[in-house]
Amino acid sequence: MTFPQVMTGRAVACARPLPAALIEARAAVFNPLLCQDLNQTARRVLFGILTFLNLARLHKAVFPRRDLLRAESLLNSEPTLYRGLKALEVAGYITRSQERRVHNGEFSLSPITVTKKALSMLGLSGLIHKQRSLKVRDGQYIEHTKPEQSLQNTVQQAEVARQNLAPKDAISSPQTCGIRADESAPVNDIDPHTGLPKDLLRLMALDVSKGAICWLMKQARGAGVRLSHVVATVWHRIRSLRGREVVSYLKFMVHMKMDFAFVAKQCADTAAKEHADTRARAMLESLGERYRGFELVSADGVMLGVFEPSASGLHAIVGARGSIPVNLAFAKQVLAGGLRLRAPQDLYVHAYA
């Protein structure tokens, strides 16, 4: 570029040695799957802005001349350049402000701030990290060991511990009707007040006495099944019955040839799936405009995109590789801990035109 061209505003684009990341980002600007809310003029202006960014100082300001920015944007006039800047600002890819020159009342500087949305979509947000450097001792594992002791002392200590725990294991639940509450039920699943398994307490709401429940447990044990599995399998049928009707029905069911454990597990899985779907739908309904700009982060801390709400309810995560739909599967991943939304960090790129 010659000096007269610079002075007359007839600057032309010249070959520039750019990093590979910026070359890929400039190519992604014209990808039809990305930046779908931009027209061709806005894409060219964003293409030109990326020319002056520095990967080592993304948050620092750069000062390209307007004629240079127009030339790098492959445009023919400055009014077209301003229309492209306005389109980028409306779409949320950049923000602009006016600054006065030092010791001068004129507005001569127009800073351009590239938002997190544009950086994330073009794959520039995760290039610079602030993790501390690894050291040699970080890879060394220190084994936790106990002081050496004789085998005799170890055996004696184990015997004393077993004797101390024996009375507690022997009395895992109160005795009722001459039998234990349930031989295969864990200690934590026993109600301390009634001595019955917690999943059988709902029978008492059907006017079934404690003695009748113990008698049914004895009948189920004789048939080789668990009363808890039987109740879980037929609960949708007995919840409308009362008293003796419930006892008679359960007495008949425990002697049937059926894999109650398998059916009860299927019922529990179905109930858990319905509960998870309900929580996921409630989470989707809570998402809205207040989460605009929130970052989607994976379990290992990698940023995947930025949350962009929609008035129609079809929200999306805008990332470097395209858009991720915010649907039921997305909500389940967030509730499971595989993904999480976090407030945006103040990490922007400033450019001046």
Short mmCIF file of C-alpha atoms in Angstrom, two decimals:
data_model
loop_
_atom_site.label_atom_id
_atom_site.label_comp_id
_atom_site.label_asym_id
_atom_site.label_seq_id
_atom_site.Cartn_x
_atom_site.Cartn_y
_atom_site.Cartn_z
CA MET A 1 0.00 0.00 0.00
CA THR A 2 1.45 3.37 -1.04
CA PHE A 3 1.43 6.57 0.98
CA PRO A 4 -0.89 8.41 -1.45
CA GLN A 5 -3.40 5.57 -1.18
CA VAL A 6 -3.42 5.88 2.60
CA MET A 7 -3.81 9.68 2.50
CA THR A 8 -6.60 9.63 -0.08
CA GLY A 9 -8.52 6.84 1.66
CA ARG A 10 -8.05 4.39 -1.20
CA ALA A 11 -6.49 1.66 0.93
CA VAL A 12 -6.45 -1.87 -0.44
CA ALA A 13 -6.25 -5.22 1.34
CA CYS A 14 -2.79 -6.70 1.56
CA ALA A 15 -1.45 -10.12 2.45
CA ARG A 16 -1.03 -10.54 6.20
CA PRO A 17 0.65 -13.42 8.10
CA LEU A 18 -2.10 -14.47 10.53
CA PRO A 19 -2.19 -17.31 13.10
CA ALA A 20 -4.00 -20.48 12.14
CA ALA A 21 -6.74 -19.82 14.71
CA LEU A 22 -7.57 -16.44 13.17
CA ILE A 23 -7.50 -17.91 9.67
CA GLU A 24 -10.00 -20.58 10.74
CA ALA A 25 -12.16 -17.98 12.51
CA ARG A 26 -12.25 -15.74 9.42
CA ALA A 27 -13.21 -18.74 7.29
CA ALA A 28 -15.95 -19.66 9.77
CA VAL A 29 -17.54 -16.22 9.30
CA PHE A 30 -18.69 -17.27 5.82
CA ASN A 31 -19.84 -20.73 6.96
CA PRO A 32 -23.58 -20.92 6.14
CA LEU A 33 -24.18 -22.98 9.29
CA LEU A 34 -22.80 -20.19 11.51
CA CYS A 35 -23.82 -16.54 11.92
CA GLN A 36 -27.17 -17.23 10.29
CA ASP A 37 -28.59 -13.91 11.53
CA LEU A 38 -26.03 -11.86 9.54
CA ASN A 39 -26.22 -10.68 5.95
CA GLN A 40 -23.30 -10.68 3.54
CA THR A 41 -22.23 -7.12 4.41
CA ALA A 42 -22.14 -7.85 8.15
CA ARG A 43 -20.16 -11.04 7.53
CA ARG A 44 -17.55 -9.10 5.55
CA VAL A 45 -17.22 -6.47 8.30
CA LEU A 46 -16.75 -9.17 10.94
CA PHE A 47 -14.21 -10.79 8.61
CA GLY A 48 -12.29 -7.52 8.52
CA ILE A 49 -12.42 -6.96 12.30
CA LEU A 50 -10.87 -10.37 12.94
CA THR A 51 -7.84 -9.34 10.88
CA PHE A 52 -6.63 -6.95 13.57
CA LEU A 53 -7.08 -9.20 16.62
CA ASN A 54 -4.09 -10.52 18.55
CA LEU A 55 -4.47 -13.99 20.07
CA ALA A 56 -1.96 -13.19 22.81
CA ARG A 57 -3.94 -10.10 23.88
CA LEU A 58 -7.54 -10.72 22.94
CA HIS A 59 -8.78 -8.33 25.62
CA LYS A 60 -6.56 -5.46 24.42
CA ALA A 61 -7.68 -2.77 21.99
CA VAL A 62 -6.50 -2.43 18.40
CA PHE A 63 -6.74 0.70 16.24
CA PRO A 64 -7.27 -0.02 12.52
CA ARG A 65 -7.96 2.97 10.31
CA ARG A 66 -11.44 3.13 8.84
CA ASP A 67 -10.11 2.88 5.30
CA LEU A 68 -8.00 -0.14 6.31
CA LEU A 69 -11.00 -1.82 7.95
CA ARG A 70 -13.05 -1.13 4.82
CA ALA A 71 -10.33 -2.62 2.63
CA GLU A 72 -9.92 -5.72 4.81
CA SER A 73 -13.70 -6.12 4.82
CA LEU A 74 -13.67 -6.23 1.00
CA LEU A 75 -16.09 -3.30 0.77
CA ASN A 76 -16.13 -0.36 -1.66
CA SER A 77 -17.42 2.49 0.52
CA GLU A 78 -17.46 3.60 4.14
CA PRO A 79 -21.30 3.91 4.30
CA THR A 80 -21.47 0.21 3.50
CA LEU A 81 -18.96 -0.39 6.29
CA TYR A 82 -21.14 1.53 8.76
CA ARG A 83 -24.22 -0.45 7.73
CA GLY A 84 -22.34 -3.67 8.40
CA LEU A 85 -21.20 -2.41 11.82
CA LYS A 86 -24.79 -1.49 12.66
CA ALA A 87 -26.02 -4.96 11.64
CA LEU A 88 -23.36 -6.59 13.82
CA GLU A 89 -24.35 -4.42 16.77
CA VAL A 90 -28.05 -5.22 16.39
CA ALA A 91 -27.32 -8.97 16.14
CA GLY A 92 -25.21 -8.87 19.32
CA TYR A 93 -21.82 -9.68 17.80
CA ILE A 94 -20.18 -6.34 18.70
CA THR A 95 -20.86 -3.27 20.81
CA ARG A 96 -19.74 0.24 19.88
CA SER A 97 -19.21 3.49 21.80
CA GLN A 98 -17.84 6.96 21.11
CA GLU A 99 -14.70 8.37 22.75
CA ARG A 100 -13.17 11.83 22.55
CA ARG A 101 -9.60 12.35 21.47
CA VAL A 102 -7.29 13.53 24.26
CA HIS A 103 -7.28 17.36 24.58
CA ASN A 104 -9.81 17.60 21.78
CA GLY A 105 -13.59 17.95 21.84
CA GLU A 106 -14.18 15.86 18.72
CA PHE A 107 -15.44 12.29 18.73
CA SER A 108 -12.70 10.59 16.77
CA LEU A 109 -12.43 7.07 18.26
CA SER A 110 -15.16 4.46 17.87
CA PRO A 111 -14.20 1.40 19.98
CA ILE A 112 -15.59 -1.92 18.84
CA THR A 113 -16.06 -4.67 21.42
CA VAL A 114 -16.44 -8.22 20.12
CA THR A 115 -18.92 -10.02 22.39
CA LYS A 116 -18.62 -13.48 23.89
CA LYS A 117 -21.25 -14.69 21.45
CA ALA A 118 -19.02 -14.02 18.44
CA LEU A 119 -15.88 -15.38 20.11
CA SER A 120 -17.63 -18.59 21.14
CA MET A 121 -19.21 -19.15 17.74
CA LEU A 122 -15.90 -18.62 15.92
CA GLY A 123 -13.89 -20.81 18.31
CA LEU A 124 -11.76 -18.06 19.87
CA SER A 125 -13.08 -18.09 23.44
CA GLY A 126 -11.14 -21.12 24.70
CA LEU A 127 -7.69 -20.33 23.29
CA ILE A 128 -6.30 -18.46 26.30
CA HIS A 129 -6.60 -20.18 29.68
CA LYS A 130 -5.48 -19.21 33.17
CA GLN A 131 -4.61 -22.63 34.55
CA ARG A 132 -1.39 -22.84 36.47
CA SER A 133 1.51 -24.73 34.92
CA LEU A 134 2.07 -28.31 36.01
CA LYS A 135 5.09 -29.28 38.07
CA VAL A 136 6.91 -32.56 38.52
CA ARG A 137 5.51 -33.14 41.99
CA ASP A 138 1.93 -32.80 40.70
CA GLY A 139 2.25 -36.22 39.07
CA GLN A 140 3.60 -37.96 42.17
CA TYR A 141 1.12 -39.98 44.20
CA ILE A 142 1.76 -40.16 47.95
CA GLU A 143 0.46 -43.46 49.30
CA HIS A 144 -1.36 -43.20 52.62
CA THR A 145 -0.16 -45.98 54.95
CA LYS A 146 -0.56 -46.83 58.61
CA PRO A 147 2.25 -47.46 61.10
CA GLU A 148 3.56 -51.02 61.22
CA GLN A 149 2.06 -53.27 63.87
CA SER A 150 2.23 -56.94 64.77
CA LEU A 151 -0.20 -59.50 63.37
CA GLN A 152 -1.31 -60.43 66.91
CA ASN A 153 -2.41 -56.89 67.72
CA THR A 154 -4.26 -56.66 64.41
CA VAL A 155 -6.23 -59.86 65.08
CA GLN A 156 -7.09 -58.75 68.62
CA GLN A 157 -8.33 -55.37 67.45
CA ALA A 158 -10.49 -56.99 64.76
CA GLU A 159 -11.99 -59.40 67.33
CA VAL A 160 -12.83 -56.56 69.72
CA ALA A 161 -14.45 -54.57 66.90
CA ARG A 162 -16.51 -57.59 65.84
CA GLN A 163 -17.74 -58.17 69.40
CA ASN A 164 -18.71 -54.51 69.76
CA LEU A 165 -20.67 -54.56 66.53
CA ALA A 166 -22.35 -57.93 67.08
CA PRO A 167 -25.20 -56.73 69.38
CA LYS A 168 -26.08 -53.91 66.98
CA ASP A 169 -26.22 -56.26 64.00
CA ALA A 170 -28.25 -58.83 65.91
CA ILE A 171 -30.92 -56.27 66.78
CA SER A 172 -31.31 -54.57 63.42
CA SER A 173 -35.01 -53.82 63.99
CA PRO A 174 -37.62 -54.41 66.72
CA GLN A 175 -39.18 -57.85 66.81
CA THR A 176 -42.84 -57.94 65.81
CA CYS A 177 -45.12 -60.97 65.82
CA GLY A 178 -42.18 -63.26 66.56
CA ILE A 179 -40.33 -62.50 63.26
CA ARG A 180 -37.86 -59.90 62.06
CA ALA A 181 -39.12 -57.04 59.92
CA ASP A 182 -37.35 -58.28 56.80
CA GLU A 183 -34.18 -60.35 56.65
CA SER A 184 -33.01 -58.84 53.36
CA ALA A 185 -33.94 -55.22 54.12
CA PRO A 186 -31.05 -52.86 54.99
CA VAL A 187 -30.95 -51.36 58.47
CA ASN A 188 -31.50 -47.84 57.14
CA ASP A 189 -34.76 -48.93 55.42
CA ILE A 190 -36.43 -49.88 58.72
CA ASP A 191 -38.72 -47.39 60.43
CA PRO A 192 -37.49 -47.01 64.06
CA HIS A 193 -40.99 -46.35 65.45
CA THR A 194 -42.88 -49.30 63.98
CA GLY A 195 -40.04 -51.72 63.16
CA LEU A 196 -41.44 -52.19 59.65
CA PRO A 197 -39.73 -51.54 56.31
CA LYS A 198 -40.34 -47.99 55.18
CA ASP A 199 -41.79 -49.10 51.84
CA LEU A 200 -44.55 -50.99 53.72
CA LEU A 201 -45.68 -48.04 55.85
CA ARG A 202 -48.12 -46.96 53.15
CA LEU A 203 -50.18 -50.07 53.94
CA MET A 204 -51.04 -48.52 57.31
CA ALA A 205 -52.69 -45.66 55.41
CA LEU A 206 -55.05 -48.30 53.94
CA ASP A 207 -56.27 -49.27 57.46
CA VAL A 208 -54.01 -52.35 57.61
CA SER A 209 -52.78 -52.98 61.15
CA LYS A 210 -49.18 -53.57 62.12
CA GLY A 211 -49.91 -57.19 63.08
CA ALA A 212 -51.56 -57.86 59.72
CA ILE A 213 -48.51 -56.50 57.90
CA CYS A 214 -46.23 -58.80 59.91
CA TRP A 215 -48.48 -61.77 59.12
CA LEU A 216 -48.35 -60.91 55.40
CA MET A 217 -44.57 -60.68 55.60
CA LYS A 218 -44.47 -64.19 57.08
CA GLN A 219 -46.70 -65.48 54.27
CA ALA A 220 -44.48 -63.82 51.64
CA ARG A 221 -41.32 -65.27 53.20
CA GLY A 222 -42.88 -68.73 53.08
CA ALA A 223 -43.63 -68.22 49.38
CA GLY A 224 -40.06 -67.07 48.71
CA VAL A 225 -40.88 -63.46 47.81
CA ARG A 226 -40.62 -60.07 49.48
CA LEU A 227 -43.81 -58.33 50.49
CA SER A 228 -42.28 -55.00 49.48
CA HIS A 229 -41.96 -56.20 45.88
CA VAL A 230 -45.53 -57.50 45.87
CA VAL A 231 -46.90 -54.21 47.20
CA ALA A 232 -44.91 -52.19 44.65
CA THR A 233 -46.23 -54.39 41.83
CA VAL A 234 -49.95 -54.23 42.73
CA TRP A 235 -50.09 -50.83 44.45
CA HIS A 236 -52.14 -49.29 41.64
CA ARG A 237 -54.83 -51.91 42.36
CA ILE A 238 -54.91 -51.94 46.17
CA ARG A 239 -54.68 -48.20 46.87
CA SER A 240 -58.47 -47.90 46.54
CA LEU A 241 -59.10 -50.84 48.94
CA ARG A 242 -59.27 -50.76 52.74
CA GLY A 243 -58.59 -53.07 55.67
CA ARG A 244 -59.34 -56.74 55.14
CA GLU A 245 -59.75 -56.29 51.40
CA VAL A 246 -56.08 -55.31 51.16
CA VAL A 247 -54.97 -58.24 53.35
CA SER A 248 -56.99 -60.77 51.35
CA TYR A 249 -55.72 -59.46 48.03
CA LEU A 250 -52.06 -59.50 49.12
CA LYS A 251 -52.43 -63.00 50.62
CA PHE A 252 -53.64 -64.25 47.25
CA MET A 253 -50.92 -62.41 45.29
CA VAL A 254 -47.91 -63.65 47.31
CA HIS A 255 -48.62 -67.24 46.22
CA MET A 256 -48.78 -66.41 42.51
CA LYS A 257 -45.96 -67.54 40.22
CA MET A 258 -44.58 -64.15 39.24
CA ASP A 259 -41.20 -62.45 39.35
CA PHE A 260 -42.28 -59.62 41.65
CA ALA A 261 -38.73 -58.31 42.04
CA PHE A 262 -38.38 -57.75 38.28
CA VAL A 263 -41.79 -56.13 37.94
CA ALA A 264 -41.16 -53.91 40.98
CA LYS A 265 -37.84 -52.80 39.50
CA GLN A 266 -39.56 -51.91 36.23
CA CYS A 267 -42.18 -49.89 38.13
CA ALA A 268 -39.46 -48.07 40.07
CA ASP A 269 -37.53 -47.31 36.87
CA THR A 270 -40.67 -45.98 35.20
CA ALA A 271 -41.48 -43.79 38.20
CA ALA A 272 -37.90 -42.49 38.31
CA LYS A 273 -37.99 -41.71 34.58
CA GLU A 274 -41.29 -39.84 34.93
CA HIS A 275 -39.88 -37.89 37.88
CA ALA A 276 -36.75 -37.01 35.89
CA ASP A 277 -38.88 -35.88 32.92
CA THR A 278 -41.00 -33.73 35.23
CA ARG A 279 -37.92 -32.06 36.71
CA ALA A 280 -36.45 -31.53 33.25
CA ARG A 281 -39.66 -29.91 31.94
CA ALA A 282 -39.80 -27.66 35.01
CA MET A 283 -36.21 -26.60 34.35
CA LEU A 284 -36.95 -25.83 30.69
CA GLU A 285 -39.88 -23.65 31.74
CA SER A 286 -37.64 -21.71 34.14
CA LEU A 287 -35.11 -20.84 31.41
CA GLY A 288 -35.67 -17.49 29.77
CA GLU A 289 -34.36 -14.01 29.15
CA ARG A 290 -32.62 -13.75 32.53
CA TYR A 291 -30.15 -16.49 31.46
CA ARG A 292 -29.10 -14.64 28.28
CA GLY A 293 -25.33 -14.76 27.90
CA PHE A 294 -24.84 -17.58 30.42
CA GLU A 295 -22.06 -19.97 29.45
CA LEU A 296 -22.60 -23.72 29.04
CA VAL A 297 -19.69 -25.59 30.62
CA SER A 298 -19.02 -29.34 30.54
CA ALA A 299 -18.07 -31.41 33.58
CA ASP A 300 -14.34 -30.95 32.90
CA GLY A 301 -14.64 -27.16 32.62
CA VAL A 302 -14.67 -26.77 28.83
CA MET A 303 -16.94 -23.99 27.56
CA LEU A 304 -19.35 -25.27 24.90
CA GLY A 305 -21.33 -22.15 24.03
CA VAL A 306 -23.49 -19.25 25.16
CA PHE A 307 -27.20 -19.46 26.03
CA GLU A 308 -29.41 -17.49 23.64
CA PRO A 309 -33.11 -17.31 24.62
CA SER A 310 -35.95 -17.06 22.14
CA ALA A 311 -39.37 -15.48 22.51
CA SER A 312 -40.95 -18.60 20.97
CA GLY A 313 -39.41 -20.83 23.65
CA LEU A 314 -36.97 -22.53 21.25
CA HIS A 315 -33.79 -21.61 23.12
CA ALA A 316 -30.35 -22.65 21.88
CA ILE A 317 -26.71 -22.79 22.91
CA VAL A 318 -24.59 -20.93 20.36
CA GLY A 319 -21.12 -22.46 20.15
CA ALA A 320 -18.12 -22.72 17.90
CA ARG A 321 -19.48 -25.74 16.04
CA GLY A 322 -23.02 -24.49 15.64
CA SER A 323 -26.12 -24.40 17.80
CA ILE A 324 -27.15 -26.89 20.48
CA PRO A 325 -30.93 -27.16 21.01
CA VAL A 326 -32.19 -26.62 24.54
CA ASN A 327 -34.56 -29.57 24.82
CA LEU A 328 -35.49 -32.32 27.29
CA ALA A 329 -32.21 -34.20 26.78
CA PHE A 330 -30.25 -31.00 27.45
CA ALA A 331 -32.15 -30.40 30.71
CA LYS A 332 -31.49 -33.96 31.86
CA GLN A 333 -27.76 -33.53 31.24
CA VAL A 334 -27.76 -30.33 33.31
CA LEU A 335 -29.67 -31.98 36.18
CA ALA A 336 -27.34 -34.99 36.06
CA GLY A 337 -24.29 -32.74 36.43
CA GLY A 338 -22.76 -33.41 33.02
CA LEU A 339 -23.42 -29.82 31.96
CA ARG A 340 -23.92 -26.59 33.87
CA LEU A 341 -24.79 -22.99 33.19
CA ARG A 342 -22.61 -20.31 34.75
CA ALA A 343 -22.74 -16.54 34.75
CA PRO A 344 -20.69 -14.92 31.97
CA GLN A 345 -17.20 -13.71 32.75
CA ASP A 346 -15.97 -10.24 31.84
CA LEU A 347 -13.68 -11.40 29.01
CA TYR A 348 -14.18 -9.31 25.88
CA VAL A 349 -12.13 -8.29 22.89
CA HIS A 350 -11.91 -4.57 22.05
CA ALA A 351 -11.29 -3.29 18.55
CA TYR A 352 -11.26 0.30 17.31
CA ALA A 353 -12.23 1.42 13.86
#
